[in-house]
Amino acid sequence: MADRRLQVFSAVAKYGSFTRAAEHLFMTQPAVTFQIKQLEEHFNTRLLERGHGRVTLTGAGEVVLAYAERILDLSDELDSRVSELTSELGGALNIGTSTTIAAYWLPRLLETFKRKFPRVVPRVVVGNSQLTEDRVASRELDLGLIEIVTEQPAVERITATHDELFVICRPDHPLAKLEYATAADLKDHPFITRDPGNAIRLLAESFFAAADIALEDIEVCAELGSLATVKHLAAEGMGYAIASKAAIQRDVREGRIAGIRLEPRQYTPLEVIVPRDKFRSRLITTFAEHAVSEFRAMAAALGEG
């Protein structure tokens, strides 16, 4: 319902680029340029300065952006409130999720939610936990499902449950003979780590730090964003990795990799996060409650509780 020119202007201001705004809005760059030109003609002043590869706001642009954000938020709230009064839950829900949650927890969560609310259209963006947290904090996403305990002040969180971490390696790897693996046990073997901002990477680094093992003393043989690739390299004997129980149970059961508990035992939290102080639609609230309930049910089935 909000003026499309304000939506486009807000996106250009947020991303500092006509091209990135166009990608985010699924528009062409000329269409974005046209909307900005119309808005500037309406106010009879320049709102954006173009130059040096980045767009910046003029003084008038800063004033327009402040009002635009308030207008857009009120428009979203109006649409949601009327929809909630006149129909069942429906509409788009922008969800961010970590790679592990996307692969091993999200399918059932979405399936059970869609059975209850078929008119809801989930739009899922997959990235590491840190990236998802940042996008929820900046209100690019309605809700996030992550594996770190956020202390971001712009975010509210609900801890749903946790998932235990295991060392994974080839079944004939020397580590596979252990019942439990300490940081000292791992130190002299090649380590397949995750990308910066990944929850498992952060927890692994904390695990080594707690044992007074410096990161530079660990032989990192690969740094990967893909969990599937991590498991493949571990199964091929390239090194060991650390992964959550949900992500490895099938591989362990079928004998592709071995899973060894860490000592002391380590857990990754499963957190549901939403922007703080943002109007909370019934759709967002209902999905958040559903996510917490499903996470706990699935964790209980895994034996995590």
CSV table of N, CA, C and O in Angstrom, one decimal, residues 107-221:
chain,number,residue,atom,x,y,z
A,107,PRO,N,13.3,-28.1,6.9
A,107,PRO,CA,12.3,-28.8,6.1
A,107,PRO,C,11.0,-29.2,6.9
A,107,PRO,O,9.9,-28.9,6.5
A,108,ARG,N,11.2,-29.9,8.0
A,108,ARG,CA,10.0,-30.3,8.8
A,108,ARG,C,9.3,-29.1,9.4
A,108,ARG,O,8.1,-29.1,9.4
A,109,LEU,N,10.1,-28.1,9.8
A,109,LEU,CA,9.5,-26.9,10.4
A,109,LEU,C,8.5,-26.3,9.5
A,109,LEU,O,7.4,-25.9,9.8
A,110,LEU,N,9.0,-26.1,8.2
A,110,LEU,CA,8.2,-25.4,7.2
A,110,LEU,C,7.0,-26.3,6.8
A,110,LEU,O,5.9,-25.8,6.5
A,111,GLU,N,7.3,-27.6,6.7
A,111,GLU,CA,6.2,-28.5,6.3
A,111,GLU,C,5.0,-28.5,7.3
A,111,GLU,O,3.8,-28.3,6.9
A,112,THR,N,5.3,-28.6,8.5
A,112,THR,CA,4.2,-28.6,9.5
A,112,THR,C,3.5,-27.2,9.6
A,112,THR,O,2.3,-27.1,9.8
A,113,PHE,N,4.3,-26.1,9.4
A,113,PHE,CA,3.7,-24.8,9.4
A,113,PHE,C,2.8,-24.6,8.2
A,113,PHE,O,1.7,-24.1,8.3
A,114,LYS,N,3.2,-25.0,7.0
A,114,LYS,CA,2.5,-24.9,5.8
A,114,LYS,C,1.2,-25.7,5.9
A,114,LYS,O,0.2,-25.3,5.3
A,115,ARG,N,1.2,-26.8,6.5
A,115,ARG,CA,0.0,-27.6,6.7
A,115,ARG,C,-1.1,-26.9,7.5
A,115,ARG,O,-2.3,-27.0,7.2
A,116,LYS,N,-0.6,-26.1,8.5
A,116,LYS,CA,-1.6,-25.3,9.3
A,116,LYS,C,-2.0,-24.0,8.6
A,116,LYS,O,-3.1,-23.6,8.7
A,117,PHE,N,-1.0,-23.4,7.9
A,117,PHE,CA,-1.3,-22.1,7.3
A,117,PHE,C,-0.8,-22.1,5.8
A,117,PHE,O,0.2,-21.6,5.5
A,118,PRO,N,-1.6,-22.7,4.9
A,118,PRO,CA,-1.2,-22.9,3.5
A,118,PRO,C,-1.0,-21.6,2.7
A,118,PRO,O,-0.4,-21.6,1.7
A,119,ARG,N,-1.6,-20.5,3.2
A,119,ARG,CA,-1.6,-19.2,2.5
A,119,ARG,C,-0.3,-18.4,2.8
A,119,ARG,O,0.0,-17.4,2.2
A,120,VAL,N,0.5,-18.9,3.7
A,120,VAL,CA,1.8,-18.2,4.1
A,120,VAL,C,2.8,-18.7,3.0
A,120,VAL,O,2.9,-19.8,2.7
A,121,VAL,N,3.6,-17.7,2.6
A,121,VAL,CA,4.6,-18.0,1.6
A,121,VAL,C,6.0,-17.7,2.3
A,121,VAL,O,6.4,-16.5,2.4
A,122,PRO,N,6.7,-18.7,2.7
A,122,PRO,CA,8.0,-18.5,3.3
A,122,PRO,C,9.0,-18.1,2.3
A,122,PRO,O,9.1,-18.8,1.2
A,123,ARG,N,9.8,-17.1,2.5
A,123,ARG,CA,10.9,-16.7,1.7
A,123,ARG,C,12.2,-16.9,2.5
A,123,ARG,O,12.5,-16.1,3.4
A,124,VAL,N,13.0,-17.9,2.2
A,124,VAL,CA,14.1,-18.3,3.0
A,124,VAL,C,15.4,-17.8,2.4
A,124,VAL,O,15.7,-18.1,1.3
A,125,VAL,N,16.3,-17.2,3.3
A,125,VAL,CA,17.6,-16.8,2.9
A,125,VAL,C,18.6,-17.5,3.8
A,125,VAL,O,18.5,-17.5,5.0
A,126,VAL,N,19.5,-18.3,3.1
A,126,VAL,CA,20.4,-19.1,3.9
A,126,VAL,C,21.8,-18.4,3.9
A,126,VAL,O,22.3,-18.0,2.9
A,127,GLY,N,22.4,-18.4,5.1
A,127,GLY,CA,23.7,-17.8,5.3
A,127,GLY,C,24.2,-18.2,6.7
A,127,GLY,O,23.5,-19.0,7.4
A,128,ASN,N,25.4,-17.8,7.0
A,128,ASN,CA,25.9,-18.3,8.4
A,128,ASN,C,25.1,-17.5,9.4
A,128,ASN,O,24.4,-16.5,9.2
A,129,SER,N,25.3,-17.9,10.7
A,129,SER,CA,24.5,-17.3,11.8
A,129,SER,C,24.8,-15.9,12.0
A,129,SER,O,23.9,-15.1,12.3
A,130,GLN,N,26.0,-15.4,11.8
A,130,GLN,CA,26.4,-14.0,12.0
A,130,GLN,C,25.7,-13.2,11.0
A,130,GLN,O,25.2,-12.1,11.3
A,131,LEU,N,25.7,-13.6,9.7
A,131,LEU,CA,25.1,-12.9,8.6
A,131,LEU,C,23.6,-12.8,8.8
A,131,LEU,O,23.0,-11.7,8.7
A,132,THR,N,23.0,-13.9,9.3
A,132,THR,CA,21.5,-13.9,9.5
A,132,THR,C,21.2,-12.9,10.6
A,132,THR,O,20.2,-12.2,10.6
A,133,GLU,N,22.0,-13.0,11.7
A,133,GLU,CA,21.8,-12.1,12.8
A,133,GLU,C,21.8,-10.6,12.4
A,133,GLU,O,21.0,-9.8,12.7
A,134,ASP,N,22.8,-10.3,11.6
A,134,ASP,CA,23.0,-8.9,11.1
A,134,ASP,C,21.8,-8.5,10.2
A,134,ASP,O,21.3,-7.3,10.3
A,135,ARG,N,21.3,-9.4,9.4
A,135,ARG,CA,20.1,-9.0,8.5
A,135,ARG,C,18.8,-8.9,9.3
A,135,ARG,O,18.0,-8.1,8.9
A,136,VAL,N,18.7,-9.7,10.4
A,136,VAL,CA,17.5,-9.5,11.2
A,136,VAL,C,17.6,-8.2,12.0
A,136,VAL,O,16.6,-7.4,12.1
A,137,ALA,N,18.8,-7.8,12.5
A,137,ALA,CA,19.0,-6.6,13.2
A,137,ALA,C,18.7,-5.4,12.3
A,137,ALA,O,18.2,-4.4,12.8
A,138,SER,N,19.1,-5.5,11.1
A,138,SER,CA,18.8,-4.3,10.2
A,138,SER,C,17.4,-4.4,9.5
A,138,SER,O,17.1,-3.5,8.7
A,139,ARG,N,16.6,-5.3,10.0
A,139,ARG,CA,15.2,-5.5,9.6
A,139,ARG,C,15.0,-5.8,8.1
A,139,ARG,O,14.0,-5.6,7.5
A,140,GLU,N,16.1,-6.4,7.5
A,140,GLU,CA,15.9,-6.9,6.2
A,140,GLU,C,15.1,-8.2,6.2
A,140,GLU,O,14.5,-8.7,5.2
A,141,LEU,N,15.1,-8.9,7.4
A,141,LEU,CA,14.4,-10.2,7.5
A,141,LEU,C,13.4,-10.0,8.7
A,141,LEU,O,13.7,-9.3,9.7
A,142,ASP,N,12.3,-10.8,8.6
A,142,ASP,CA,11.3,-10.7,9.6
A,142,ASP,C,11.7,-11.6,10.9
A,142,ASP,O,11.3,-11.3,12.0
A,143,LEU,N,12.5,-12.6,10.6
A,143,LEU,CA,12.8,-13.5,11.7
A,143,LEU,C,14.1,-14.3,11.3
A,143,LEU,O,14.3,-14.5,10.1
A,144,GLY,N,14.8,-14.8,12.3
A,144,GLY,CA,16.0,-15.6,12.0
A,144,GLY,C,16.1,-16.9,12.8
A,144,GLY,O,15.6,-16.9,13.9
A,145,LEU,N,16.7,-17.9,12.3
A,145,LEU,CA,16.9,-19.1,13.0
A,145,LEU,C,18.4,-19.4,13.0
A,145,LEU,O,19.0,-19.6,11.9
A,146,ILE,N,19.1,-19.2,14.1
A,146,ILE,CA,20.6,-19.2,14.2
A,146,ILE,C,21.1,-20.2,15.3
A,146,ILE,O,20.3,-20.7,16.1
A,147,GLU,N,22.4,-20.3,15.3
A,147,GLU,CA,23.1,-21.2,16.2
A,147,GLU,C,24.1,-20.5,17.1
A,147,GLU,O,25.0,-21.1,17.6
A,148,ILE,N,23.9,-19.2,17.3
A,148,ILE,CA,24.7,-18.5,18.2
A,148,ILE,C,23.8,-17.8,19.2
A,148,ILE,O,22.7,-17.4,18.9
A,149,VAL,N,24.3,-17.6,20.4
A,149,VAL,CA,23.6,-16.8,21.4
A,149,VAL,C,23.9,-15.3,21.1
A,149,VAL,O,25.0,-14.8,21.4
A,150,THR,N,22.9,-14.6,20.5
A,150,THR,CA,23.1,-13.2,20.1
A,150,THR,C,23.1,-12.3,21.3
A,150,THR,O,22.3,-12.4,22.2
A,151,GLU,N,24.0,-11.3,21.3
A,151,GLU,CA,23.9,-10.2,22.2
A,151,GLU,C,23.7,-8.9,21.5
A,151,GLU,O,24.0,-7.8,22.0
A,152,GLN,N,23.3,-9.0,20.2
A,152,GLN,CA,23.0,-7.8,19.4
A,152,GLN,C,21.8,-7.1,20.0
A,152,GLN,O,20.7,-7.6,20.2
A,153,PRO,N,22.0,-5.8,20.4
A,153,PRO,CA,20.9,-5.1,21.1
A,153,PRO,C,19.7,-4.8,20.2
A,153,PRO,O,18.6,-4.6,20.7
A,154,ALA,N,19.8,-4.9,18.9
A,154,ALA,CA,18.7,-4.7,18.0
A,154,ALA,C,17.8,-5.9,17.8
A,154,ALA,O,16.9,-5.9,17.0
A,155,VAL,N,18.2,-7.0,18.5
A,155,VAL,CA,17.5,-8.3,18.3
A,155,VAL,C,17.0,-8.9,19.6
A,155,VAL,O,17.6,-8.8,20.6
A,156,GLU,N,15.8,-9.5,19.5
A,156,GLU,CA,15.3,-10.2,20.6
A,156,GLU,C,15.4,-11.7,20.3
A,156,GLU,O,15.2,-12.1,19.1
A,157,ARG,N,15.7,-12.5,21.3
A,157,ARG,CA,15.9,-14.0,21.0
A,157,ARG,C,15.1,-14.9,21.9
A,157,ARG,O,14.8,-14.5,23.1
A,158,ILE,N,14.8,-16.0,21.4
A,158,ILE,CA,14.3,-17.1,22.2
A,158,ILE,C,15.1,-18.3,22.0
A,158,ILE,O,15.4,-18.8,20.9
A,159,THR,N,15.7,-18.9,23.1
A,159,THR,CA,16.5,-20.1,23.0
A,159,THR,C,15.5,-21.3,23.0
A,159,THR,O,14.8,-21.5,23.9
A,160,ALA,N,15.5,-22.0,21.8
A,160,ALA,CA,14.5,-23.1,21.7
A,160,ALA,C,15.1,-24.4,22.3
A,160,ALA,O,14.4,-25.1,23.1
A,161,THR,N,16.3,-24.7,21.9
A,161,THR,CA,16.9,-26.0,22.4
A,161,THR,C,18.4,-25.9,22.0
A,161,THR,O,18.9,-24.9,21.8
A,162,HIS,N,19.1,-27.1,22.0
A,162,HIS,CA,20.5,-27.1,21.6
A,162,HIS,C,20.7,-28.4,20.9
A,162,HIS,O,19.9,-29.4,20.9
A,163,ASP,N,21.9,-28.5,20.2
A,163,ASP,CA,22.3,-29.7,19.5
A,163,ASP,C,23.8,-29.9,19.8
A,163,ASP,O,24.6,-29.0,19.8
A,164,GLU,N,24.1,-31.2,20.1
A,164,GLU,CA,25.4,-31.5,20.6
A,164,GLU,C,26.4,-31.5,19.4
A,164,GLU,O,26.1,-31.9,18.3
A,165,LEU,N,27.6,-31.1,19.7
A,165,LEU,CA,28.7,-31.1,18.6
A,165,LEU,C,29.5,-32.4,18.7
A,165,LEU,O,29.8,-32.8,19.8
A,166,PHE,N,29.9,-32.9,17.6
A,166,PHE,CA,30.8,-34.0,17.5
A,166,PHE,C,32.0,-33.8,16.5
A,166,PHE,O,31.9,-33.0,15.6
A,167,VAL,N,33.0,-34.5,16.8
A,167,VAL,CA,34.1,-34.5,15.8
A,167,VAL,C,33.7,-35.5,14.8
A,167,VAL,O,33.1,-36.6,15.1
A,168,ILE,N,33.9,-35.2,13.5
A,168,ILE,CA,33.6,-36.2,12.4
A,168,ILE,C,34.9,-36.4,11.6
A,168,ILE,O,35.7,-35.5,11.4
A,169,CYS,N,35.1,-37.7,11.2
A,169,CYS,CA,36.3,-38.0,10.5
A,169,CYS,C,36.0,-39.3,9.7
A,169,CYS,O,34.9,-40.0,9.9
A,170,ARG,N,36.9,-39.7,8.9
A,170,ARG,CA,36.8,-41.0,8.2
A,170,ARG,C,36.8,-42.1,9.3
A,170,ARG,O,37.5,-42.1,10.3
A,171,PRO,N,36.0,-43.2,9.0
A,171,PRO,CA,35.9,-44.3,10.0
A,171,PRO,C,37.3,-44.9,10.4
A,171,PRO,O,37.4,-45.5,11.5
A,172,ASP,N,38.3,-44.9,9.5
A,172,ASP,CA,39.6,-45.5,9.9
A,172,ASP,C,40.6,-44.4,10.3
A,172,ASP,O,41.8,-44.7,10.5
A,173,HIS,N,40.1,-43.2,10.6
A,173,HIS,CA,41.0,-42.1,11.1
A,173,HIS,C,41.4,-42.5,12.5
A,173,HIS,O,40.6,-43.0,13.3
A,174,PRO,N,42.6,-42.1,12.9
A,174,PRO,CA,43.1,-42.4,14.3
A,174,PRO,C,42.1,-41.8,15.4
A,174,PRO,O,41.9,-42.5,16.4
A,175,LEU,N,41.5,-40.7,15.1
A,175,LEU,CA,40.5,-40.1,16.1
A,175,LEU,C,39.3,-41.0,16.3
A,175,LEU,O,38.6,-40.9,17.3
A,176,ALA,N,38.9,-41.8,15.2
A,176,ALA,CA,37.7,-42.6,15.3
A,176,ALA,C,37.8,-43.6,16.4
A,176,ALA,O,36.7,-44.2,16.8
A,177,LYS,N,39.0,-44.0,16.9
A,177,LYS,CA,39.1,-45.0,17.9
A,177,LYS,C,38.7,-44.4,19.3
A,177,LYS,O,38.5,-45.2,20.3
A,178,LEU,N,38.6,-43.1,19.4
A,178,LEU,CA,38.3,-42.5,20.7
A,178,LEU,C,36.9,-42.5,21.0
A,178,LEU,O,36.0,-42.3,20.1
A,179,GLU,N,36.6,-42.6,22.3
A,179,GLU,CA,35.2,-42.4,22.8
A,179,GLU,C,34.8,-41.0,22.9
A,179,GLU,O,33.7,-40.5,22.6
A,180,TYR,N,35.8,-40.2,23.5
A,180,TYR,CA,35.7,-38.8,23.6
A,180,TYR,C,37.0,-38.1,23.1
A,180,TYR,O,38.1,-38.7,23.2
A,181,ALA,N,36.9,-36.9,22.5
A,181,ALA,CA,38.1,-36.3,21.9
A,181,ALA,C,38.2,-34.9,22.7
A,181,ALA,O,37.3,-34.1,22.7
A,182,THR,N,39.4,-34.7,23.3
A,182,THR,CA,39.8,-33.5,23.9
A,182,THR,C,40.4,-32.6,22.9
A,182,THR,O,40.8,-33.0,21.8
A,183,ALA,N,40.6,-31.3,23.2
A,183,ALA,CA,41.3,-30.4,22.3
A,183,ALA,C,42.7,-30.8,22.1
A,183,ALA,O,43.2,-30.7,21.0
A,184,ALA,N,43.4,-31.4,23.1
A,184,ALA,CA,44.7,-31.9,22.9
A,184,ALA,C,44.8,-33.1,22.0
A,184,ALA,O,45.7,-33.2,21.2
A,185,ASP,N,43.7,-33.9,22.0
A,185,ASP,CA,43.6,-35.1,21.0
A,185,ASP,C,43.6,-34.6,19.6
A,185,ASP,O,44.1,-35.2,18.7
A,186,LEU,N,42.9,-33.4,19.4
A,186,LEU,CA,42.7,-32.9,18.0
A,186,LEU,C,43.8,-32.1,17.5
A,186,LEU,O,44.0,-31.9,16.3
A,187,LYS,N,44.6,-31.5,18.4
A,187,LYS,CA,45.6,-30.5,18.0
A,187,LYS,C,46.5,-30.9,16.9
A,187,LYS,O,46.9,-30.0,16.0
A,188,ASP,N,47.0,-32.1,16.8
A,188,ASP,CA,48.0,-32.5,15.8
A,188,ASP,C,47.4,-33.1,14.6
A,188,ASP,O,48.2,-33.7,13.8
A,189,HIS,N,46.1,-32.9,14.4
A,189,HIS,CA,45.5,-33.5,13.1
A,189,HIS,C,45.0,-32.3,12.3
A,189,HIS,O,44.6,-31.3,12.8
A,190,PRO,N,45.0,-32.5,10.9
A,190,PRO,CA,44.5,-31.4,10.1
A,190,PRO,C,43.0,-31.2,10.4
A,190,PRO,O,42.2,-32.1,10.5
A,191,PHE,N,42.6,-29.9,10.4
A,191,PHE,CA,41.3,-29.5,10.8
A,191,PHE,C,40.6,-28.8,9.6
A,191,PHE,O,41.1,-27.9,9.0
A,192,ILE,N,39.4,-29.3,9.3
A,192,ILE,CA,38.5,-28.7,8.3
A,192,ILE,C,37.6,-27.8,9.0
A,192,ILE,O,36.6,-28.2,9.7
A,193,THR,N,37.8,-26.5,8.9
A,193,THR,CA,37.0,-25.5,9.7
A,193,THR,C,35.9,-24.9,8.8
A,193,THR,O,35.8,-25.2,7.6
A,194,ARG,N,35.1,-24.0,9.3
A,194,ARG,CA,34.0,-23.4,8.6
A,194,ARG,C,34.3,-21.9,8.3
A,194,ARG,O,35.3,-21.4,8.7
A,195,ASP,N,33.4,-21.3,7.6
A,195,ASP,CA,33.7,-19.9,7.1
A,195,ASP,C,33.5,-18.9,8.3
A,195,ASP,O,32.8,-19.2,9.3
A,196,PRO,N,34.2,-17.8,8.3
A,196,PRO,CA,34.0,-16.8,9.3
A,196,PRO,C,32.5,-16.4,9.6
A,196,PRO,O,31.8,-16.2,8.6
A,197,GLY,N,32.2,-16.3,10.8
A,197,GLY,CA,30.8,-16.0,11.2
A,197,GLY,C,29.9,-17.2,11.4
A,197,GLY,O,28.8,-17.1,11.9
A,198,ASN,N,30.4,-18.4,11.0
A,198,ASN,CA,29.7,-19.6,11.2
A,198,ASN,C,29.7,-20.0,12.7
A,198,ASN,O,30.7,-19.9,13.4
A,199,ALA,N,28.5,-20.4,13.2
A,199,ALA,CA,28.4,-20.7,14.6
A,199,ALA,C,29.3,-21.9,15.1
A,199,ALA,O,29.9,-21.8,16.1
A,200,ILE,N,29.5,-22.9,14.2
A,200,ILE,CA,30.3,-24.0,14.6
A,200,ILE,C,31.8,-23.6,14.7
A,200,ILE,O,32.5,-24.0,15.6
A,201,ARG,N,32.2,-22.7,13.8
A,201,ARG,CA,33.6,-22.2,13.8
A,201,ARG,C,33.8,-21.4,15.1
A,201,ARG,O,34.8,-21.6,15.8
A,202,LEU,N,32.9,-20.6,15.5
A,202,LEU,CA,33.0,-19.8,16.8
A,202,LEU,C,33.1,-20.7,18.0
A,202,LEU,O,33.9,-20.5,18.9
A,203,LEU,N,32.3,-21.7,18.0
A,203,LEU,CA,32.3,-22.7,19.1
A,203,LEU,C,33.6,-23.5,19.2
A,203,LEU,O,34.1,-23.8,20.2
A,204,ALA,N,34.1,-23.9,18.0
A,204,ALA,CA,35.3,-24.7,17.9
A,204,ALA,C,36.5,-23.8,18.4
A,204,ALA,O,37.3,-24.3,19.2
A,205,GLU,N,36.5,-22.6,18.0
A,205,GLU,CA,37.6,-21.7,18.5
A,205,GLU,C,37.5,-21.5,20.0
A,205,GLU,O,38.6,-21.5,20.7
A,206,SER,N,36.3,-21.4,20.5
A,206,SER,CA,36.2,-21.3,22.0
A,206,SER,C,36.6,-22.5,22.7
A,206,SER,O,37.2,-22.5,23.8
A,207,PHE,N,36.4,-23.7,22.1
A,207,PHE,CA,36.7,-25.0,22.6
A,207,PHE,C,38.3,-25.1,22.8
A,207,PHE,O,38.8,-25.5,23.8
A,208,PHE,N,39.0,-24.7,21.7
A,208,PHE,CA,40.4,-24.7,21.7
A,208,PHE,C,41.0,-23.7,22.7
A,208,PHE,O,41.9,-24.0,23.4
A,209,ALA,N,40.4,-22.5,22.7
A,209,ALA,CA,40.9,-21.5,23.6
A,209,ALA,C,40.7,-21.9,25.1
A,209,ALA,O,41.6,-21.6,25.9
A,210,ALA,N,39.7,-22.6,25.4
A,210,ALA,CA,39.5,-23.0,26.8
A,210,ALA,C,40.5,-24.0,27.2
A,210,ALA,O,40.8,-24.2,28.4
A,211,ALA,N,41.1,-24.7,26.2
A,211,ALA,CA,42.2,-25.6,26.5
A,211,ALA,C,43.6,-25.0,26.4
A,211,ALA,O,44.6,-25.7,26.3
A,212,ASP,N,43.6,-23.7,26.2
A,212,ASP,CA,44.9,-22.9,26.1
A,212,ASP,C,45.7,-23.3,24.8
A,212,ASP,O,46.9,-23.4,24.8
A,213,ILE,N,44.9,-23.7,23.8
A,213,ILE,CA,45.5,-24.0,22.5
A,213,ILE,C,45.3,-22.8,21.5
A,213,ILE,O,44.1,-22.5,21.2
A,214,ALA,N,46.3,-22.2,21.1
A,214,ALA,CA,46.2,-21.0,20.2
A,214,ALA,C,45.8,-21.4,18.8
A,214,ALA,O,46.1,-22.5,18.3
A,215,LEU,N,45.0,-20.6,18.2
A,215,LEU,CA,44.5,-20.9,16.8
A,215,LEU,C,45.6,-21.1,15.8
A,215,LEU,O,45.5,-22.0,14.9
A,216,GLU,N,46.7,-20.4,16.0
A,216,GLU,CA,47.8,-20.5,15.1
A,216,GLU,C,48.5,-21.9,15.2
A,216,GLU,O,49.3,-22.3,14.4
A,217,ASP,N,48.2,-22.6,16.3
A,217,ASP,CA,48.9,-23.9,16.5
A,217,ASP,C,48.0,-25.0,15.9
A,217,ASP,O,48.4,-26.2,16.0
A,218,ILE,N,46.9,-24.7,15.4
A,218,ILE,CA,46.0,-25.7,14.8
A,218,ILE,C,46.3,-25.7,13.3
A,218,ILE,O,46.3,-24.7,12.6
A,219,GLU,N,46.4,-26.9,12.7
A,219,GLU,CA,46.7,-27.1,11.3
A,219,GLU,C,45.4,-27.1,10.5
A,219,GLU,O,44.7,-28.1,10.4
A,220,VAL,N,45.0,-25.9,10.0
A,220,VAL,CA,43.7,-25.8,9.2
A,220,VAL,C,44.0,-26.2,7.8
A,220,VAL,O,44.9,-25.6,7.1
A,221,CYS,N,43.3,-27.3,7.3
A,221,CYS,CA,43.6,-27.7,6.0
A,221,CYS,C,42.5,-27.2,5.0
A,221,CYS,O,42.8,-27.3,3.8
